[in-house]
mmCIF file with all atom_site columns, C-alpha atoms in Angstrom:
data_model
loop_
_atom_site.group_PDB
_atom_site.id
_atom_site.type_symbol
_atom_site.label_atom_id
_atom_site.label_alt_id
_atom_site.label_comp_id
_atom_site.label_asym_id
_atom_site.label_entity_id
_atom_site.label_seq_id
_atom_site.pdbx_PDB_ins_code
_atom_site.Cartn_x
_atom_site.Cartn_y
_atom_site.Cartn_z
_atom_site.occupancy
_atom_site.B_iso_or_equiv
_atom_site.pdbx_formal_charge
_atom_site.auth_seq_id
_atom_site.auth_comp_id
_atom_site.auth_asym_id
_atom_site.auth_atom_id
_atom_site.pdbx_PDB_model_num
ATOM 1   C CA . MET A 1 1   ? -13.145 9.928   16.802  1.00 0.00 ? 1   MET A CA 1
ATOM 2   C CA . ASN A 1 2   ? -11.373 13.332  16.750  1.00 0.00 ? 2   ASN A CA 1
ATOM 3   C CA . THR A 1 3   ? -7.871  12.156  15.911  1.00 0.00 ? 3   THR A CA 1
ATOM 4   C CA . GLN A 1 4   ? -7.354  8.923   14.135  1.00 0.00 ? 4   GLN A CA 1
ATOM 5   C CA . PRO A 1 5   ? -4.094  7.053   13.935  1.00 0.00 ? 5   PRO A CA 1
ATOM 6   C CA . ASN A 1 6   ? -2.344  6.310   10.699  1.00 0.00 ? 6   ASN A CA 1
ATOM 7   C CA . ILE A 1 7   ? -1.770  2.624   10.167  1.00 0.00 ? 7   ILE A CA 1
ATOM 8   C CA . PHE A 1 8   ? 0.751   0.782   8.020   1.00 0.00 ? 8   PHE A CA 1
ATOM 9   C CA . VAL A 1 9   ? -0.638  -1.972  5.813   1.00 0.00 ? 9   VAL A CA 1
ATOM 10  C CA . SER A 1 10  ? 1.527   -4.436  3.923   1.00 0.00 ? 10  SER A CA 1
ATOM 11  C CA . LEU A 1 11  ? 0.339   -4.475  0.304   1.00 0.00 ? 11  LEU A CA 1
ATOM 12  C CA . SER A 1 12  ? 2.124   -7.622  -0.848  1.00 0.00 ? 12  SER A CA 1
ATOM 13  C CA . GLU A 1 13  ? 4.846   -10.045 0.011   1.00 0.00 ? 13  GLU A CA 1
ATOM 14  C CA . PRO A 1 14  ? 8.380   -8.597  -0.194  1.00 0.00 ? 14  PRO A CA 1
ATOM 15  C CA . LYS A 1 15  ? 9.730   -8.617  -3.761  1.00 0.00 ? 15  LYS A CA 1
ATOM 16  C CA . ILE A 1 16  ? 12.971  -7.939  -5.614  1.00 0.00 ? 16  ILE A CA 1
ATOM 17  C CA . GLU A 1 17  ? 11.075  -5.641  -7.984  1.00 0.00 ? 17  GLU A CA 1
ATOM 18  C CA . VAL A 1 18  ? 7.909   -3.535  -7.582  1.00 0.00 ? 18  VAL A CA 1
ATOM 19  C CA . SER A 1 19  ? 6.221   -1.554  -10.343 1.00 0.00 ? 19  SER A CA 1
ATOM 20  C CA . GLY A 1 20  ? 3.272   0.762   -10.425 1.00 0.00 ? 20  GLY A CA 1
ATOM 21  C CA . PHE A 1 21  ? 1.759   4.031   -11.497 1.00 0.00 ? 21  PHE A CA 1
ATOM 22  C CA . LEU A 1 22  ? 1.470   7.308   -9.582  1.00 0.00 ? 22  LEU A CA 1
ATOM 23  C CA . ASN A 1 23  ? -1.936  8.778   -10.423 1.00 0.00 ? 23  ASN A CA 1
ATOM 24  C CA . GLY A 1 24  ? -1.164  12.449  -9.765  1.00 0.00 ? 24  GLY A CA 1
ATOM 25  C CA . ASN A 1 25  ? 1.811   14.147  -8.156  1.00 0.00 ? 25  ASN A CA 1
ATOM 26  C CA . PHE A 1 26  ? 3.784   12.607  -5.311  1.00 0.00 ? 26  PHE A CA 1
ATOM 27  C CA . LEU A 1 27  ? 6.596   14.128  -3.292  1.00 0.00 ? 27  LEU A CA 1
ATOM 28  C CA . ILE A 1 28  ? 9.657   11.993  -2.559  1.00 0.00 ? 28  ILE A CA 1
ATOM 29  C CA . ASP A 1 29  ? 12.072  13.327  0.069   1.00 0.00 ? 29  ASP A CA 1
ATOM 30  C CA . GLY A 1 30  ? 15.357  14.202  -1.615  1.00 0.00 ? 30  GLY A CA 1
ATOM 31  C CA . LEU A 1 31  ? 13.984  13.823  -5.157  1.00 0.00 ? 31  LEU A CA 1
ATOM 32  C CA . GLY A 1 32  ? 11.072  16.226  -5.406  1.00 0.00 ? 32  GLY A CA 1
ATOM 33  C CA . LEU A 1 33  ? 7.852   15.710  -7.349  1.00 0.00 ? 33  LEU A CA 1
ATOM 34  C CA . THR A 1 34  ? 7.173   12.702  -9.530  1.00 0.00 ? 34  THR A CA 1
ATOM 35  C CA . SER A 1 35  ? 4.202   11.085  -11.245 1.00 0.00 ? 35  SER A CA 1
ATOM 36  C CA . GLY A 1 36  ? 3.474   8.396   -13.810 1.00 0.00 ? 36  GLY A CA 1
ATOM 37  C CA . SER A 1 37  ? 4.941   4.925   -14.059 1.00 0.00 ? 37  SER A CA 1
ATOM 38  C CA . PHE A 1 38  ? 7.740   3.739   -11.803 1.00 0.00 ? 38  PHE A CA 1
ATOM 39  C CA . LEU A 1 39  ? 9.876   0.688   -11.174 1.00 0.00 ? 39  LEU A CA 1
ATOM 40  C CA . VAL A 1 40  ? 11.913  -0.040  -8.049  1.00 0.00 ? 40  VAL A CA 1
ATOM 41  C CA . ARG A 1 41  ? 14.428  -2.822  -7.774  1.00 0.00 ? 41  ARG A CA 1
ATOM 42  C CA . SER A 1 42  ? 16.628  -4.111  -4.986  1.00 0.00 ? 42  SER A CA 1
ATOM 43  C CA . GLU A 1 43  ? 20.288  -3.879  -5.989  1.00 0.00 ? 43  GLU A CA 1
ATOM 44  C CA . SER A 1 44  ? 23.346  -4.127  -3.707  1.00 0.00 ? 44  SER A CA 1
ATOM 45  C CA . ASN A 1 45  ? 21.293  -3.530  -0.531  1.00 0.00 ? 45  ASN A CA 1
ATOM 46  C CA . GLN A 1 46  ? 19.833  -0.346  -1.959  1.00 0.00 ? 46  GLN A CA 1
ATOM 47  C CA . ILE A 1 47  ? 16.603  0.541   -3.712  1.00 0.00 ? 47  ILE A CA 1
ATOM 48  C CA . LEU A 1 48  ? 17.000  1.596   -7.339  1.00 0.00 ? 48  LEU A CA 1
ATOM 49  C CA . PHE A 1 49  ? 14.151  3.943   -8.316  1.00 0.00 ? 49  PHE A CA 1
ATOM 50  C CA . LYS A 1 50  ? 13.409  4.443   -12.015 1.00 0.00 ? 50  LYS A CA 1
ATOM 51  C CA . ASN A 1 51  ? 10.712  6.931   -13.019 1.00 0.00 ? 51  ASN A CA 1
ATOM 52  C CA . HIS A 1 52  ? 8.649   7.155   -16.224 1.00 0.00 ? 52  HIS A CA 1
ATOM 53  C CA . SER A 1 53  ? 11.355  9.157   -18.012 1.00 0.00 ? 53  SER A CA 1
ATOM 54  C CA . GLY A 1 54  ? 14.030  6.564   -17.239 1.00 0.00 ? 54  GLY A CA 1
ATOM 55  C CA . GLN A 1 55  ? 15.825  8.620   -14.573 1.00 0.00 ? 55  GLN A CA 1
ATOM 56  C CA . LYS A 1 56  ? 17.502  6.283   -12.056 1.00 0.00 ? 56  LYS A CA 1
ATOM 57  C CA . THR A 1 57  ? 18.318  7.076   -8.435  1.00 0.00 ? 57  THR A CA 1
ATOM 58  C CA . PHE A 1 58  ? 19.631  4.853   -5.640  1.00 0.00 ? 58  PHE A CA 1
ATOM 59  C CA . LEU A 1 59  ? 17.969  5.302   -2.247  1.00 0.00 ? 59  LEU A CA 1
ATOM 60  C CA . TYR A 1 60  ? 18.318  3.412   1.032   1.00 0.00 ? 60  TYR A CA 1
ATOM 61  C CA . PRO A 1 61  ? 16.646  2.000   3.096   1.00 0.00 ? 61  PRO A CA 1
ATOM 62  C CA . LEU A 1 62  ? 13.234  3.257   1.971   1.00 0.00 ? 62  LEU A CA 1
ATOM 63  C CA . ILE A 1 63  ? 11.323  5.525   -0.358  1.00 0.00 ? 63  ILE A CA 1
ATOM 64  C CA . LYS A 1 64  ? 8.266   7.381   0.908   1.00 0.00 ? 64  LYS A CA 1
ATOM 65  C CA . PHE A 1 65  ? 5.858   8.709   -1.716  1.00 0.00 ? 65  PHE A CA 1
ATOM 66  C CA . LYS A 1 66  ? 3.626   11.457  -0.262  1.00 0.00 ? 66  LYS A CA 1
ATOM 67  C CA . PRO A 1 67  ? 0.563   12.238  -2.397  1.00 0.00 ? 67  PRO A CA 1
ATOM 68  C CA . LEU A 1 68  ? -0.468  15.760  -3.195  1.00 0.00 ? 68  LEU A CA 1
ATOM 69  C CA . GLU A 1 69  ? -4.198  16.529  -3.160  1.00 0.00 ? 69  GLU A CA 1
ATOM 70  C CA . GLY A 1 70  ? -6.276  13.920  -4.952  1.00 0.00 ? 70  GLY A CA 1
ATOM 71  C CA . ALA A 1 71  ? -3.361  11.657  -5.901  1.00 0.00 ? 71  ALA A CA 1
ATOM 72  C CA . SER A 1 72  ? -3.454  7.860   -5.615  1.00 0.00 ? 72  SER A CA 1
ATOM 73  C CA . PHE A 1 73  ? -1.156  5.043   -6.654  1.00 0.00 ? 73  PHE A CA 1
ATOM 74  C CA . THR A 1 74  ? -1.551  1.729   -8.430  1.00 0.00 ? 74  THR A CA 1
ATOM 75  C CA . LEU A 1 75  ? 0.657   -1.300  -7.785  1.00 0.00 ? 75  LEU A CA 1
ATOM 76  C CA . HIS A 1 76  ? 0.964   -3.848  -10.571 1.00 0.00 ? 76  HIS A CA 1
ATOM 77  C CA . GLN A 1 77  ? 0.422   -7.566  -10.090 1.00 0.00 ? 77  GLN A CA 1
ATOM 78  C CA . VAL A 1 78  ? -0.576  -7.604  -6.409  1.00 0.00 ? 78  VAL A CA 1
ATOM 79  C CA . THR A 1 79  ? -1.565  -11.068 -5.168  1.00 0.00 ? 79  THR A CA 1
ATOM 80  C CA . ILE A 1 80  ? -5.080  -11.233 -3.743  1.00 0.00 ? 80  ILE A CA 1
ATOM 81  C CA . GLY A 1 81  ? -6.627  -14.293 -2.119  1.00 0.00 ? 81  GLY A CA 1
ATOM 82  C CA . ASP A 1 82  ? -3.151  -15.466 -1.074  1.00 0.00 ? 82  ASP A CA 1
ATOM 83  C CA . HIS A 1 83  ? -3.158  -19.277 -0.624  1.00 0.00 ? 83  HIS A CA 1
ATOM 84  C CA . PHE A 1 84  ? -6.885  -19.555 -1.416  1.00 0.00 ? 84  PHE A CA 1
ATOM 85  C CA . HIS A 1 85  ? -8.389  -21.392 -4.361  1.00 0.00 ? 85  HIS A CA 1
ATOM 86  C CA . TRP A 1 86  ? -9.256  -18.031 -5.950  1.00 0.00 ? 86  TRP A CA 1
ATOM 87  C CA . GLU A 1 87  ? -5.742  -16.562 -5.654  1.00 0.00 ? 87  GLU A CA 1
ATOM 88  C CA . ARG A 1 88  ? -4.838  -14.250 -8.539  1.00 0.00 ? 88  ARG A CA 1
ATOM 89  C CA . ARG A 1 89  ? -2.792  -11.160 -9.393  1.00 0.00 ? 89  ARG A CA 1
ATOM 90  C CA . ARG A 1 90  ? -4.357  -7.787  -10.082 1.00 0.00 ? 90  ARG A CA 1
ATOM 91  C CA . ASP A 1 91  ? -3.351  -4.164  -10.458 1.00 0.00 ? 91  ASP A CA 1
ATOM 92  C CA . LEU A 1 92  ? -4.756  -2.417  -7.375  1.00 0.00 ? 92  LEU A CA 1
ATOM 93  C CA . ARG A 1 93  ? -5.283  1.288   -6.631  1.00 0.00 ? 93  ARG A CA 1
ATOM 94  C CA . PHE A 1 94  ? -4.593  2.794   -3.193  1.00 0.00 ? 94  PHE A CA 1
ATOM 95  C CA . GLU A 1 95  ? -4.742  6.162   -1.453  1.00 0.00 ? 95  GLU A CA 1
ATOM 96  C CA . GLY A 1 96  ? -2.357  7.488   1.197   1.00 0.00 ? 96  GLY A CA 1
ATOM 97  C CA . ASN A 1 97  ? 1.420   7.292   1.397   1.00 0.00 ? 97  ASN A CA 1
ATOM 98  C CA . LEU A 1 98  ? 3.319   4.567   -0.428  1.00 0.00 ? 98  LEU A CA 1
ATOM 99  C CA . ILE A 1 99  ? 6.388   3.351   1.437   1.00 0.00 ? 99  ILE A CA 1
ATOM 100 C CA . LEU A 1 100 ? 8.836   0.983   -0.223  1.00 0.00 ? 100 LEU A CA 1
ATOM 101 C CA . LYS A 1 101 ? 11.113  -0.451  2.449   1.00 0.00 ? 101 LYS A CA 1
ATOM 102 C CA . LEU A 1 102 ? 14.129  -2.684  1.949   1.00 0.00 ? 102 LEU A CA 1
ATOM 103 C CA . ASN A 1 103 ? 13.972  -5.596  4.389   1.00 0.00 ? 103 ASN A CA 1
ATOM 104 C CA . GLN A 1 104 ? 16.853  -7.613  5.874   1.00 0.00 ? 104 GLN A CA 1
ATOM 105 C CA . ASP A 1 105 ? 16.944  -10.170 3.071   1.00 0.00 ? 105 ASP A CA 1
ATOM 106 C CA . GLY A 1 106 ? 17.209  -7.484  0.390   1.00 0.00 ? 106 GLY A CA 1
ATOM 107 C CA . ARG A 1 107 ? 13.621  -7.568  -0.858  1.00 0.00 ? 107 ARG A CA 1
ATOM 108 C CA . ILE A 1 108 ? 11.302  -4.568  -1.046  1.00 0.00 ? 108 ILE A CA 1
ATOM 109 C CA . LEU A 1 109 ? 8.195   -4.481  1.144   1.00 0.00 ? 109 LEU A CA 1
ATOM 110 C CA . PRO A 1 110 ? 5.441   -2.177  -0.167  1.00 0.00 ? 110 PRO A CA 1
ATOM 111 C CA . LEU A 1 111 ? 3.463   -0.502  2.630   1.00 0.00 ? 111 LEU A CA 1
ATOM 112 C CA . ASN A 1 112 ? 0.465   1.817   2.615   1.00 0.00 ? 112 ASN A CA 1
ATOM 113 C CA . GLU A 1 113 ? 0.371   4.468   5.348   1.00 0.00 ? 113 GLU A CA 1
ATOM 114 C CA . ILE A 1 114 ? -3.261  5.495   5.634   1.00 0.00 ? 114 ILE A CA 1
ATOM 115 C CA . PRO A 1 115 ? -5.662  6.990   8.203   1.00 0.00 ? 115 PRO A CA 1
ATOM 116 C CA . LEU A 1 116 ? -7.615  4.330   10.101  1.00 0.00 ? 116 LEU A CA 1
ATOM 117 C CA . GLU A 1 117 ? -11.059 5.337   8.807   1.00 0.00 ? 117 GLU A CA 1
ATOM 118 C CA . ASP A 1 118 ? -9.863  5.289   5.184   1.00 0.00 ? 118 ASP A CA 1
ATOM 119 C CA . TYR A 1 119 ? -8.441  1.814   5.784   1.00 0.00 ? 119 TYR A CA 1
ATOM 120 C CA . LEU A 1 120 ? -11.784 0.637   7.183   1.00 0.00 ? 120 LEU A CA 1
ATOM 121 C CA . LYS A 1 121 ? -13.640 1.858   4.078   1.00 0.00 ? 121 LYS A CA 1
ATOM 122 C CA . GLY A 1 122 ? -11.437 -0.411  1.993   1.00 0.00 ? 122 GLY A CA 1
ATOM 123 C CA . VAL A 1 123 ? -11.776 -3.369  4.352   1.00 0.00 ? 123 VAL A CA 1
ATOM 124 C CA . VAL A 1 124 ? -15.560 -3.262  4.477   1.00 0.00 ? 124 VAL A CA 1
ATOM 125 C CA . SER A 1 125 ? -15.908 -2.756  0.722   1.00 0.00 ? 125 SER A CA 1
ATOM 126 C CA . SER A 1 126 ? -13.521 -5.621  -0.057  1.00 0.00 ? 126 SER A CA 1
ATOM 127 C CA . GLU A 1 127 ? -14.883 -8.122  2.483   1.00 0.00 ? 127 GLU A CA 1
ATOM 128 C CA . VAL A 1 128 ? -18.647 -7.558  2.323   1.00 0.00 ? 128 VAL A CA 1
ATOM 129 C CA . ASN A 1 129 ? -21.090 -7.613  -0.567  1.00 0.00 ? 129 ASN A CA 1
ATOM 130 C CA . PRO A 1 130 ? -22.286 -4.006  -1.058  1.00 0.00 ? 130 PRO A CA 1
ATOM 131 C CA . SER A 1 131 ? -25.858 -5.218  -1.465  1.00 0.00 ? 131 SER A CA 1
ATOM 132 C CA . SER A 1 132 ? -25.815 -6.560  2.122   1.00 0.00 ? 132 SER A CA 1
ATOM 133 C CA . PRO A 1 133 ? -28.222 -4.927  4.576   1.00 0.00 ? 133 PRO A CA 1
ATOM 134 C CA . ILE A 1 134 ? -26.921 -1.593  5.912   1.00 0.00 ? 134 ILE A CA 1
ATOM 135 C CA . GLU A 1 135 ? -26.939 -2.862  9.509   1.00 0.00 ? 135 GLU A CA 1
ATOM 136 C CA . PHE A 1 136 ? -24.637 -5.720  8.480   1.00 0.00 ? 136 PHE A CA 1
ATOM 137 C CA . LEU A 1 137 ? -22.230 -3.239  6.857   1.00 0.00 ? 137 LEU A CA 1
ATOM 138 C CA . LYS A 1 138 ? -22.254 -1.106  10.012  1.00 0.00 ? 138 LYS A CA 1
ATOM 139 C CA . ALA A 1 139 ? -21.623 -4.144  12.227  1.00 0.00 ? 139 ALA A CA 1
ATOM 140 C CA . HIS A 1 140 ? -18.724 -5.233  10.030  1.00 0.00 ? 140 HIS A CA 1
ATOM 141 C CA . ALA A 1 141 ? -17.202 -1.749  10.263  1.00 0.00 ? 141 ALA A CA 1
ATOM 142 C CA . ILE A 1 142 ? -17.503 -1.781  14.077  1.00 0.00 ? 142 ILE A CA 1
ATOM 143 C CA . ILE A 1 143 ? -15.918 -5.229  14.342  1.00 0.00 ? 143 ILE A CA 1
ATOM 144 C CA . SER A 1 144 ? -13.101 -4.258  11.959  1.00 0.00 ? 144 SER A CA 1
ATOM 145 C CA . ARG A 1 145 ? -12.415 -0.990  13.815  1.00 0.00 ? 145 ARG A CA 1
ATOM 146 C CA . SER A 1 146 ? -12.383 -2.793  17.195  1.00 0.00 ? 146 SER A CA 1
ATOM 147 C CA . TRP A 1 147 ? -10.015 -5.447  15.861  1.00 0.00 ? 147 TRP A CA 1
ATOM 148 C CA . ILE A 1 148 ? -7.499  -2.985  14.375  1.00 0.00 ? 148 ILE A CA 1
ATOM 149 C CA . LEU A 1 149 ? -7.564  -0.773  17.483  1.00 0.00 ? 149 LEU A CA 1
ATOM 150 C CA . SER A 1 150 ? -6.870  -3.804  19.682  1.00 0.00 ? 150 SER A CA 1
ATOM 151 C CA . VAL A 1 151 ? -3.905  -4.705  17.439  1.00 0.00 ? 151 VAL A CA 1
ATOM 152 C CA . LEU A 1 152 ? -2.593  -1.130  17.650  1.00 0.00 ? 152 LEU A CA 1
ATOM 153 C CA . GLU A 1 153 ? -2.735  -1.219  21.469  1.00 0.00 ? 153 GLU A CA 1
ATOM 154 C CA . ARG A 1 154 ? -0.402  -4.259  21.619  1.00 0.00 ? 154 ARG A CA 1
#
């Protein structure tokens, strides 16, 4: 695949408050470079962004964090196994752009904008035991890629 699409993946249910850590430098349009811990909160139909030094800035309707080379981000207390018997909250690390978007009911939806192949690496590694036979891992990757491409075509 010569050019791969970027996809947008919801990282959790919409929340009033989202916190995390920027592992490396990220560029935010209108604010410049930032790194370290952050907290965003929905207030008065705007997103309040507070960085590790306590600086506060109101932005609307979204914040897009663009990583510089090698940077990643961690979101705190992300629900995994939603509605399953093994549901729990964990801090999870991601690569790609982090988009925090205010939805119509005033909650913040965290999204990950990531190239398709990078997304598939995460899907296969999170859904399949790494000690599975290599042909099984390849088949799972093919099925996952076919599924996401069919969704993108709709």
